[in-house]
Every structure is written in C-alpha cells, then in structure tokens.
C-alpha cells in the first residue's frame, strides 16, 4: 500500500518535532536547562528540519543548481575573506624606506 502525498507531507511535518521533543526530554537531565528552553529549542530545530525539504527544489536539475550556487557563494566569500586578511596584513607592514620609531 502506498502513502498518499498529503499523508507523507503531514508525516514529514509532524515526525521530526515529535521525535526531537522526545529525544530532548530524554536528554534534559544531562543538559541542565529549564524544561521550557529545551522544548522550545526542540520545536525550533524540528520545524527547521521539517521545512527544509519543502524549501529545496524537487527536480534534480534545479536542486543541482541550488547546490552549485551555494558552493559558488561560499567560494566567493572565502576569497573575499582571504583578500581582506591580506590587505590588513599589508597595511600593518611598514613600508620600505620609512623608519619605524624615529621622530
């Protein structure tokens, strides 16, 4: 018997928060946080996990494009961070021909 799409969406929406809530309640004595904070964090994490598949495209070509754009963005940000660090290092280095500490 196959599961209807509506039932699958409902299960994908309900199962992660319920499962994470049970896991969080089991781990609560070890964490030492108040119960409301533990449950709130479990609900937030569960909601994020359950909505993430909805936000990603379902077609494989579209999904590939999303991952490709994400990786390009990360590479671009890494290059910018490296170039900014090099610029700060070069600015801190004394220029040749100038005496450091002479007044």
Backbone as XML, in Angstrom:
<?xml version="1.0"?>
<chain id="A" units="angstrom">
  <residue number="1" name="UNK">
    <atom name="N" x="0.845" y="-1.168" z="0.000"/>
    <atom name="CA" x="0.000" y="0.000" z="0.000"/>
    <atom name="C" x="0.899" y="1.242" z="0.000"/>
  </residue>
  <residue number="2" name="UNK">
    <atom name="N" x="0.623" y="2.169" z="-0.879"/>
    <atom name="CA" x="1.412" y="3.391" z="-0.959"/>
    <atom name="C" x="0.788" y="4.479" z="-0.092"/>
  </residue>
  <residue number="3" name="UNK">
    <atom name="N" x="1.609" y="5.382" z="0.326"/>
    <atom name="CA" x="1.144" y="6.500" z="1.147"/>
    <atom name="C" x="0.764" y="7.654" z="0.240"/>
  </residue>
  <residue number="4" name="UNK">
    <atom name="N" x="-0.372" y="8.255" z="0.522"/>
    <atom name="CA" x="-0.808" y="9.408" z="-0.260"/>
    <atom name="C" x="0.127" y="10.588" z="-0.018"/>
  </residue>
  <residue number="5" name="UNK">
    <atom name="N" x="0.300" y="11.475" z="-0.999"/>
    <atom name="CA" x="1.198" y="12.623" z="-0.816"/>
    <atom name="C" x="0.815" y="13.508" z="0.364"/>
  </residue>
  <residue number="6" name="UNK">
    <atom name="N" x="-0.475" y="13.688" z="0.604"/>
    <atom name="CA" x="-0.894" y="14.523" z="1.735"/>
    <atom name="C" x="-0.476" y="13.896" z="3.054"/>
  </residue>
  <residue number="7" name="UNK">
    <atom name="N" x="-0.588" y="12.575" z="3.141"/>
    <atom name="CA" x="-0.177" y="11.885" z="4.368"/>
    <atom name="C" x="1.334" y="11.959" z="4.552"/>
  </residue>
  <residue number="8" name="UNK">
    <atom name="N" x="2.082" y="11.875" z="3.452"/>
    <atom name="CA" x="3.535" y="11.995" z="3.538"/>
    <atom name="C" x="3.952" y="13.384" z="4.008"/>
  </residue>
  <residue number="9" name="UNK">
    <atom name="N" x="3.283" y="14.416" z="3.487"/>
    <atom name="CA" x="3.602" y="15.779" z="3.925"/>
    <atom name="C" x="3.276" y="15.964" z="5.400"/>
  </residue>
  <residue number="10" name="UNK">
    <atom name="N" x="2.141" y="15.420" z="5.832"/>
    <atom name="CA" x="1.763" y="15.520" z="7.238"/>
    <atom name="C" x="2.774" y="14.806" z="8.121"/>
  </residue>
  <residue number="11" name="UNK">
    <atom name="N" x="3.187" y="13.625" z="7.720"/>
    <atom name="CA" x="4.173" y="12.876" z="8.490"/>
    <atom name="C" x="5.516" y="13.606" z="8.517"/>
  </residue>
  <residue number="12" name="UNK">
    <atom name="N" x="5.924" y="14.180" z="7.389"/>
    <atom name="CA" x="7.186" y="14.913" z="7.345"/>
    <atom name="C" x="7.120" y="16.175" z="8.198"/>
  </residue>
  <residue number="13" name="UNK">
    <atom name="N" x="5.940" y="16.733" z="8.385"/>
    <atom name="CA" x="5.780" y="17.937" z="9.184"/>
    <atom name="C" x="5.734" y="17.612" z="10.680"/>
  </residue>
  <residue number="14" name="UNK">
    <atom name="N" x="5.112" y="16.480" z="11.041"/>
    <atom name="CA" x="4.889" y="16.162" z="12.450"/>
    <atom name="C" x="6.012" y="15.322" z="13.050"/>
  </residue>
  <residue number="15" name="UNK">
    <atom name="N" x="6.560" y="14.382" z="12.309"/>
    <atom name="CA" x="7.506" y="13.422" z="12.875"/>
    <atom name="C" x="8.781" y="14.050" z="13.441"/>
  </residue>
  <residue number="16" name="UNK">
    <atom name="N" x="9.473" y="14.941" z="12.730"/>
    <atom name="CA" x="10.717" y="15.471" z="13.324"/>
    <atom name="C" x="10.520" y="16.229" z="14.634"/>
  </residue>
  <residue number="17" name="UNK">
    <atom name="N" x="9.535" y="17.130" z="14.745"/>
    <atom name="CA" x="9.393" y="17.797" z="16.043"/>
    <atom name="C" x="9.036" y="16.840" z="17.174"/>
  </residue>
  <residue number="18" name="UNK">
    <atom name="N" x="8.186" y="15.848" z="16.892"/>
    <atom name="CA" x="7.802" y="14.903" z="17.931"/>
    <atom name="C" x="9.006" y="14.059" z="18.331"/>
  </residue>
  <residue number="19" name="UNK">
    <atom name="N" x="9.745" y="13.576" z="17.338"/>
    <atom name="CA" x="10.927" y="12.762" z="17.633"/>
    <atom name="C" x="11.994" y="13.546" z="18.373"/>
  </residue>
  <residue number="20" name="UNK">
    <atom name="N" x="12.235" y="14.791" z="17.957"/>
    <atom name="CA" x="13.237" y="15.601" z="18.637"/>
    <atom name="C" x="12.766" y="16.016" z="20.023"/>
  </residue>
  <residue number="21" name="UNK">
    <atom name="N" x="11.465" y="16.210" z="20.179"/>
    <atom name="CA" x="10.951" y="16.543" z="21.509"/>
    <atom name="C" x="11.154" y="15.400" z="22.483"/>
  </residue>
  <residue number="22" name="UNK">
    <atom name="N" x="10.909" y="14.170" z="22.033"/>
    <atom name="CA" x="11.118" y="13.007" z="22.899"/>
    <atom name="C" x="12.601" y="12.831" z="23.219"/>
  </residue>
  <residue number="23" name="UNK">
    <atom name="N" x="13.442" y="13.023" z="22.227"/>
    <atom name="CA" x="14.886" y="12.914" z="22.444"/>
    <atom name="C" x="15.359" y="13.992" z="23.412"/>
  </residue>
  <residue number="24" name="UNK">
    <atom name="N" x="14.829" y="15.189" z="23.254"/>
    <atom name="CA" x="15.230" y="16.289" z="24.127"/>
    <atom name="C" x="14.761" y="16.052" z="25.559"/>
  </residue>
  <residue number="25" name="UNK">
    <atom name="N" x="13.549" y="15.542" z="25.727"/>
    <atom name="CA" x="13.070" y="15.255" z="27.080"/>
    <atom name="C" x="13.893" y="14.160" z="27.733"/>
  </residue>
  <residue number="26" name="UNK">
    <atom name="N" x="14.345" y="13.205" z="26.935"/>
    <atom name="CA" x="15.187" y="12.145" z="27.494"/>
    <atom name="C" x="16.552" y="12.686" z="27.887"/>
  </residue>
  <residue number="27" name="UNK">
    <atom name="N" x="17.063" y="13.678" z="27.150"/>
    <atom name="CA" x="18.388" y="14.229" z="27.420"/>
    <atom name="C" x="18.353" y="15.398" z="28.402"/>
  </residue>
  <residue number="28" name="UNK">
    <atom name="N" x="17.168" y="15.858" z="28.803"/>
    <atom name="CA" x="17.034" y="17.042" z="29.670"/>
    <atom name="C" x="17.822" y="16.944" z="30.970"/>
  </residue>
  <residue number="29" name="UNK">
    <atom name="N" x="17.811" y="15.832" z="31.678"/>
    <atom name="CA" x="18.575" y="15.792" z="32.927"/>
    <atom name="C" x="20.084" y="15.977" z="32.719"/>
  </residue>
  <residue number="30" name="UNK">
    <atom name="N" x="20.596" y="15.581" z="31.581"/>
    <atom name="CA" x="22.028" y="15.710" z="31.327"/>
    <atom name="C" x="22.413" y="17.130" z="30.927"/>
  </residue>
  <residue number="31" name="UNK">
    <atom name="N" x="21.491" y="17.852" z="30.319"/>
    <atom name="CA" x="21.796" y="19.191" z="29.833"/>
    <atom name="C" x="21.741" y="20.207" z="30.965"/>
  </residue>
  <residue number="32" name="UNK">
    <atom name="N" x="20.749" y="20.116" z="31.822"/>
    <atom name="CA" x="20.618" y="21.024" z="32.941"/>
    <atom name="C" x="19.899" y="22.325" z="32.617"/>
  </residue>
  <residue number="33" name="UNK">
    <atom name="N" x="19.221" y="22.400" z="31.502"/>
    <atom name="CA" x="18.460" y="23.590" z="31.144"/>
    <atom name="C" x="17.033" y="23.473" z="31.658"/>
  </residue>
  <residue number="34" name="UNK">
    <atom name="N" x="16.325" y="24.605" z="31.790"/>
    <atom name="CA" x="14.901" y="24.521" z="32.154"/>
    <atom name="C" x="14.109" y="23.800" z="31.059"/>
  </residue>
  <residue number="35" name="UNK">
    <atom name="N" x="13.027" y="23.203" z="31.450"/>
    <atom name="CA" x="12.225" y="22.421" z="30.510"/>
    <atom name="C" x="11.682" y="23.230" z="29.353"/>
  </residue>
  <residue number="36" name="UNK">
    <atom name="N" x="11.269" y="24.477" z="29.618"/>
    <atom name="CA" x="10.704" y="25.295" z="28.547"/>
    <atom name="C" x="11.765" y="25.632" z="27.505"/>
  </residue>
  <residue number="37" name="UNK">
    <atom name="N" x="13.000" y="25.842" z="27.915"/>
    <atom name="CA" x="14.057" y="26.158" z="26.953"/>
    <atom name="C" x="14.391" y="24.940" z="26.099"/>
  </residue>
  <residue number="38" name="UNK">
    <atom name="N" x="14.374" y="23.785" z="26.722"/>
    <atom name="CA" x="14.671" y="22.557" z="25.989"/>
    <atom name="C" x="13.578" y="22.282" z="24.957"/>
  </residue>
  <residue number="39" name="UNK">
    <atom name="N" x="12.325" y="22.418" z="25.361"/>
    <atom name="CA" x="11.217" y="22.177" z="24.438"/>
    <atom name="C" x="11.179" y="23.214" z="23.319"/>
  </residue>
  <residue number="40" name="UNK">
    <atom name="N" x="11.454" y="24.460" z="23.644"/>
    <atom name="CA" x="11.469" y="25.494" z="22.624"/>
    <atom name="C" x="12.561" y="25.231" z="21.591"/>
  </residue>
  <residue number="41" name="UNK">
    <atom name="N" x="13.733" y="24.847" z="22.045"/>
    <atom name="CA" x="14.813" y="24.544" z="21.095"/>
    <atom name="C" x="14.473" y="23.319" z="20.258"/>
  </residue>
  <residue number="42" name="UNK">
    <atom name="N" x="13.843" y="22.327" z="20.854"/>
    <atom name="CA" x="13.449" y="21.144" z="20.085"/>
    <atom name="C" x="12.408" y="21.494" z="19.035"/>
  </residue>
  <residue number="43" name="UNK">
    <atom name="N" x="11.483" y="22.378" z="19.385"/>
    <atom name="CA" x="10.466" y="22.777" z="18.410"/>
    <atom name="C" x="11.081" y="23.566" z="17.265"/>
  </residue>
  <residue number="44" name="UNK">
    <atom name="N" x="12.017" y="24.449" z="17.570"/>
    <atom name="CA" x="12.654" y="25.243" z="16.512"/>
    <atom name="C" x="13.461" y="24.348" z="15.590"/>
  </residue>
  <residue number="45" name="UNK">
    <atom name="N" x="14.261" y="23.465" z="16.164"/>
    <atom name="CA" x="15.072" y="22.553" z="15.338"/>
    <atom name="C" x="14.172" y="21.634" z="14.528"/>
  </residue>
  <residue number="46" name="UNK">
    <atom name="N" x="13.126" y="21.121" z="15.128"/>
    <atom name="CA" x="12.206" y="20.245" z="14.412"/>
    <atom name="C" x="11.501" y="20.953" z="13.272"/>
  </residue>
  <residue number="47" name="UNK">
    <atom name="N" x="11.123" y="22.195" z="13.496"/>
    <atom name="CA" x="10.466" y="22.962" z="12.437"/>
    <atom name="C" x="11.420" y="23.222" z="11.286"/>
  </residue>
  <residue number="48" name="UNK">
    <atom name="N" x="12.653" y="23.566" z="11.602"/>
    <atom name="CA" x="13.638" y="23.798" z="10.538"/>
    <atom name="C" x="13.888" y="22.527" z="9.749"/>
  </residue>
  <residue number="49" name="UNK">
    <atom name="N" x="14.045" y="21.417" z="10.449"/>
    <atom name="CA" x="14.298" y="20.150" z="9.761"/>
    <atom name="C" x="13.113" y="19.740" z="8.899"/>
  </residue>
  <residue number="50" name="UNK">
    <atom name="N" x="11.907" y="19.974" z="9.381"/>
    <atom name="CA" x="10.744" y="19.537" z="8.607"/>
    <atom name="C" x="10.431" y="20.463" z="7.435"/>
  </residue>
  <residue number="51" name="UNK">
    <atom name="N" x="10.810" y="21.734" z="7.509"/>
    <atom name="CA" x="10.516" y="22.638" z="6.394"/>
    <atom name="C" x="11.628" y="22.684" z="5.362"/>
  </residue>
  <residue number="52" name="UNK">
    <atom name="N" x="12.812" y="22.222" z="5.689"/>
    <atom name="CA" x="13.921" y="22.273" z="4.747"/>
    <atom name="C" x="13.639" y="21.514" z="3.455"/>
  </residue>
  <residue number="53" name="UNK">
    <atom name="N" x="13.090" y="20.312" z="3.483"/>
    <atom name="CA" x="12.785" y="19.642" z="2.213"/>
    <atom name="C" x="11.757" y="20.386" z="1.368"/>
  </residue>
  <residue number="54" name="UNK">
    <atom name="N" x="10.874" y="21.131" z="2.017"/>
    <atom name="CA" x="9.876" y="21.892" z="1.286"/>
    <atom name="C" x="10.517" y="23.065" z="0.553"/>
  </residue>
  <residue number="55" name="UNK">
    <atom name="N" x="11.550" y="23.648" z="1.136"/>
    <atom name="CA" x="12.187" y="24.806" z="0.538"/>
    <atom name="C" x="13.117" y="24.448" z="-0.617"/>
  </residue>
  <residue number="56" name="UNK">
    <atom name="N" x="13.678" y="23.246" z="-0.590"/>
    <atom name="CA" x="14.575" y="22.830" z="-1.666"/>
    <atom name="C" x="13.764" y="22.378" z="-2.877"/>
  </residue>
  <residue number="57" name="UNK">
    <atom name="N" x="14.237" y="22.668" z="-4.071"/>
    <atom name="CA" x="13.521" y="22.227" z="-5.266"/>
    <atom name="C" x="13.502" y="20.697" z="-5.368"/>
  </residue>
  <residue number="58" name="UNK">
    <atom name="N" x="12.462" y="20.177" z="-6.004"/>
    <atom name="CA" x="12.319" y="18.732" z="-6.113"/>
    <atom name="C" x="12.952" y="18.166" z="-7.384"/>
  </residue>
  <residue number="59" name="UNK">
    <atom name="N" x="13.058" y="18.956" z="-8.422"/>
    <atom name="CA" x="13.677" y="18.485" z="-9.662"/>
    <atom name="C" x="15.187" y="18.398" z="-9.465"/>
  </residue>
  <residue number="60" name="UNK">
    <atom name="N" x="15.787" y="17.338" z="-9.991"/>
    <atom name="CA" x="17.215" y="17.132" z="-9.742"/>
    <atom name="C" x="18.066" y="18.232" z="-10.378"/>
  </residue>
  <residue number="61" name="UNK">
    <atom name="N" x="17.676" y="18.727" z="-11.545"/>
    <atom name="CA" x="18.453" y="19.790" z="-12.189"/>
    <atom name="C" x="18.367" y="21.081" z="-11.375"/>
  </residue>
  <residue number="62" name="UNK">
    <atom name="N" x="17.199" y="21.380" z="-10.856"/>
    <atom name="CA" x="17.034" y="22.583" z="-10.044"/>
    <atom name="C" x="17.787" y="22.441" z="-8.728"/>
  </residue>
  <residue number="63" name="UNK">
    <atom name="N" x="17.744" y="21.252" z="-8.151"/>
    <atom name="CA" x="18.458" y="21.011" z="-6.900"/>
    <atom name="C" x="19.959" y="21.157" z="-7.123"/>
  </residue>
  <residue number="64" name="UNK">
    <atom name="N" x="20.438" y="20.655" z="-8.254"/>
    <atom name="CA" x="21.850" y="20.787" z="-8.601"/>
    <atom name="C" x="22.230" y="22.260" z="-8.724"/>
  </residue>
  <residue number="65" name="UNK">
    <atom name="N" x="21.357" y="23.060" z="-9.340"/>
    <atom name="CA" x="21.631" y="24.485" z="-9.485"/>
    <atom name="C" x="21.695" y="25.189" z="-8.130"/>
  </residue>
  <residue number="66" name="UNK">
    <atom name="N" x="20.839" y="24.799" z="-7.194"/>
    <atom name="CA" x="20.851" y="25.406" z="-5.860"/>
    <atom name="C" x="22.176" y="25.096" z="-5.167"/>
  </residue>
  <residue number="67" name="UNK">
    <atom name="N" x="22.611" y="23.837" z="-5.216"/>
    <atom name="CA" x="23.876" y="23.463" z="-4.579"/>
    <atom name="C" x="25.056" y="24.151" z="-5.256"/>
  </residue>
  <residue number="68" name="UNK">
    <atom name="N" x="25.029" y="24.241" z="-6.582"/>
    <atom name="CA" x="26.114" y="24.890" z="-7.316"/>
    <atom name="C" x="26.212" y="26.363" z="-6.922"/>
  </residue>
  <residue number="69" name="UNK">
    <atom name="N" x="25.075" y="27.047" z="-6.848"/>
    <atom name="CA" x="25.080" y="28.459" z="-6.458"/>
    <atom name="C" x="25.545" y="28.640" z="-5.017"/>
  </residue>
  <residue number="70" name="UNK">
    <atom name="N" x="25.156" y="27.725" z="-4.135"/>
    <atom name="CA" x="25.596" y="27.800" z="-2.748"/>
    <atom name="C" x="27.113" y="27.638" z="-2.650"/>
  </residue>
  <residue number="71" name="UNK">
    <atom name="N" x="27.650" y="26.662" z="-3.375"/>
    <atom name="CA" x="29.094" y="26.447" z="-3.336"/>
    <atom name="C" x="29.850" y="27.613" z="-3.954"/>
  </residue>
  <residue number="72" name="UNK">
    <atom name="N" x="29.334" y="28.175" z="-5.029"/>
    <atom name="CA" x="29.980" y="29.348" z="-5.623"/>
    <atom name="C" x="29.978" y="30.524" z="-4.654"/>
  </residue>
  <residue number="73" name="UNK">
    <atom name="N" x="28.881" y="30.709" z="-3.944"/>
    <atom name="CA" x="28.790" y="31.794" z="-2.966"/>
    <atom name="C" x="29.822" y="31.589" z="-1.853"/>
  </residue>
  <residue number="74" name="UNK">
    <atom name="N" x="29.940" y="30.359" z="-1.359"/>
    <atom name="CA" x="30.907" y="30.084" z="-0.296"/>
    <atom name="C" x="32.336" y="30.318" z="-0.774"/>
  </residue>
  <residue number="75" name="UNK">
    <atom name="N" x="32.636" y="29.902" z="-2.004"/>
    <atom name="CA" x="33.976" y="30.132" z="-2.544"/>
    <atom name="C" x="34.260" y="31.620" z="-2.689"/>
  </residue>
  <residue number="76" name="UNK">
    <atom name="N" x="33.276" y="32.379" z="-3.159"/>
    <atom name="CA" x="33.440" y="33.814" z="-3.321"/>
    <atom name="C" x="33.676" y="34.491" z="-1.973"/>
  </residue>
  <residue number="77" name="UNK">
    <atom name="N" x="32.910" y="34.091" z="-0.958"/>
    <atom name="CA" x="33.090" y="34.671" z="0.368"/>
    <atom name="C" x="34.457" y="34.310" z="0.946"/>
  </residue>
  <residue number="78" name="UNK">
    <atom name="N" x="34.926" y="33.099" z="0.700"/>
    <atom name="CA" x="36.244" y="32.698" z="1.192"/>
    <atom name="C" x="37.334" y="33.525" z="0.517"/>
  </residue>
  <residue number="79" name="UNK">
    <atom name="N" x="37.212" y="33.755" z="-0.788"/>
    <atom name="CA" x="38.200" y="34.582" z="-1.496"/>
    <atom name="C" x="38.192" y="36.003" z="-0.959"/>
  </residue>
  <residue number="80" name="UNK">
    <atom name="N" x="37.003" y="36.546" z="-0.674"/>
    <atom name="CA" x="36.916" y="37.894" z="-0.126"/>
    <atom name="C" x="37.562" y="37.983" z="1.260"/>
  </residue>
  <residue number="81" name="UNK">
    <atom name="N" x="37.339" y="36.954" z="2.093"/>
    <atom name="CA" x="37.951" y="36.953" z="3.415"/>
    <atom name="C" x="39.467" y="36.876" z="3.319"/>
  </residue>
  <residue number="82" name="UNK">
    <atom name="N" x="39.971" y="36.045" z="2.395"/>
    <atom name="CA" x="41.418" y="35.916" z="2.233"/>
    <atom name="C" x="42.012" y="37.231" z="1.742"/>
  </residue>
  <residue number="83" name="UNK">
    <atom name="N" x="41.380" y="37.866" z="0.757"/>
    <atom name="CA" x="41.922" y="39.117" z="0.232"/>
    <atom name="C" x="41.836" y="40.232" z="1.282"/>
  </residue>
  <residue number="84" name="UNK">
    <atom name="N" x="40.798" y="40.244" z="2.109"/>
    <atom name="CA" x="40.693" y="41.248" z="3.167"/>
    <atom name="C" x="41.776" y="41.029" z="4.215"/>
  </residue>
  <residue number="85" name="UNK">
    <atom name="N" x="42.057" y="39.775" z="4.546"/>
    <atom name="CA" x="43.109" y="39.484" z="5.524"/>
    <atom name="C" x="44.474" y="39.885" z="4.971"/>
  </residue>
  <residue number="86" name="UNK">
    <atom name="N" x="44.702" y="39.647" z="3.695"/>
    <atom name="CA" x="45.972" y="40.049" z="3.084"/>
    <atom name="C" x="46.100" y="41.565" z="3.052"/>
  </residue>
  <residue number="87" name="UNK">
    <atom name="N" x="45.013" y="42.276" z="2.786"/>
    <atom name="CA" x="45.055" y="43.736" z="2.763"/>
    <atom name="C" x="45.357" y="44.288" z="4.151"/>
  </residue>
  <residue number="88" name="UNK">
    <atom name="N" x="44.769" y="43.703" z="5.200"/>
    <atom name="CA" x="45.055" y="44.143" z="6.566"/>
    <atom name="C" x="46.511" y="43.870" z="6.923"/>
  </residue>
  <residue number="89" name="UNK">
    <atom name="N" x="47.013" y="42.709" z="6.504"/>
    <atom name="CA" x="48.403" y="42.366" z="6.792"/>
    <atom name="C" x="49.356" y="43.316" z="6.069"/>
  </residue>
  <residue number="90" name="UNK">
    <atom name="N" x="49.048" y="43.635" z="4.820"/>
    <atom name="CA" x="49.897" y="44.555" z="4.065"/>
    <atom name="C" x="49.835" y="45.964" z="4.641"/>
  </residue>
  <residue number="91" name="UNK">
    <atom name="N" x="48.684" y="46.370" z="5.131"/>
    <atom name="CA" x="48.556" y="47.707" z="5.706"/>
    <atom name="C" x="49.322" y="47.805" z="7.028"/>
  </residue>
  <residue number="92" name="UNK">
    <atom name="N" x="49.418" y="46.725" z="7.762"/>
    <atom name="CA" x="50.121" y="46.729" z="9.040"/>
    <atom name="C" x="51.632" y="46.640" z="8.858"/>
  </residue>
  <residue number="93" name="UNK">
    <atom name="N" x="52.082" y="46.166" z="7.729"/>
    <atom name="CA" x="53.510" y="46.010" z="7.467"/>
    <atom name="C" x="54.107" y="47.376" z="7.137"/>
  </residue>
  <residue number="94" name="UNK">
    <atom name="N" x="55.256" y="47.730" z="7.758"/>
    <atom name="CA" x="55.875" y="49.021" z="7.444"/>
    <atom name="C" x="56.417" y="49.034" z="6.021"/>
  </residue>
  <residue number="95" name="UNK">
    <atom name="N" x="56.292" y="50.175" z="5.386"/>
    <atom name="CA" x="56.761" y="50.297" z="4.006"/>
    <atom name="C" x="58.272" y="50.449" z="3.995"/>
  </residue>
  <residue number="96" name="UNK">
    <atom name="N" x="58.913" y="49.991" z="2.933"/>
    <atom name="CA" x="60.365" y="50.107" z="2.836"/>
    <atom name="C" x="60.734" y="51.581" z="2.626"/>
  </residue>
  <residue number="97" name="UNK">
    <atom name="N" x="61.847" y="51.987" z="3.231"/>
    <atom name="CA" x="62.282" y="53.365" z="3.111"/>
    <atom name="C" x="61.819" y="54.232" z="4.262"/>
  </residue>
  <residue number="98" name="UNK">
    <atom name="N" x="60.901" y="53.763" z="5.049"/>
    <atom name="CA" x="60.413" y="54.507" z="6.196"/>
    <atom name="C" x="61.020" y="53.911" z="7.454"/>
  </residue>
  <residue number="99" name="UNK">
    <atom name="N" x="61.429" y="54.756" z="8.339"/>
    <atom name="CA" x="61.958" y="54.285" z="9.613"/>
    <atom name="C" x="60.814" y="54.149" z="10.608"/>
  </residue>
  <residue number="100" name="UNK">
    <atom name="N" x="60.835" y="53.086" z="11.294"/>
    <atom name="CA" x="59.814" y="52.856" z="12.309"/>
    <atom name="C" x="60.371" y="53.335" z="13.632"/>
  </residue>
  <residue number="101" name="UNK">
    <atom name="N" x="59.637" y="54.174" z="14.336"/>
    <atom name="CA" x="60.020" y="54.603" z="15.657"/>
    <atom name="C" x="60.899" y="55.843" z="15.689"/>
  </residue>
  <residue number="102" name="UNK">
    <atom name="N" x="61.214" y="56.425" z="14.550"/>
    <atom name="CA" x="62.023" y="57.649" z="14.591"/>
    <atom name="C" x="61.097" y="58.856" z="14.576"/>
  </residue>
  <residue number="103" name="UNK">
    <atom name="N" x="61.454" y="59.882" z="15.282"/>
    <atom name="CA" x="60.580" y="61.017" z="15.435"/>
    <atom name="C" x="61.052" y="62.185" z="14.756"/>
  </residue>
</chain>
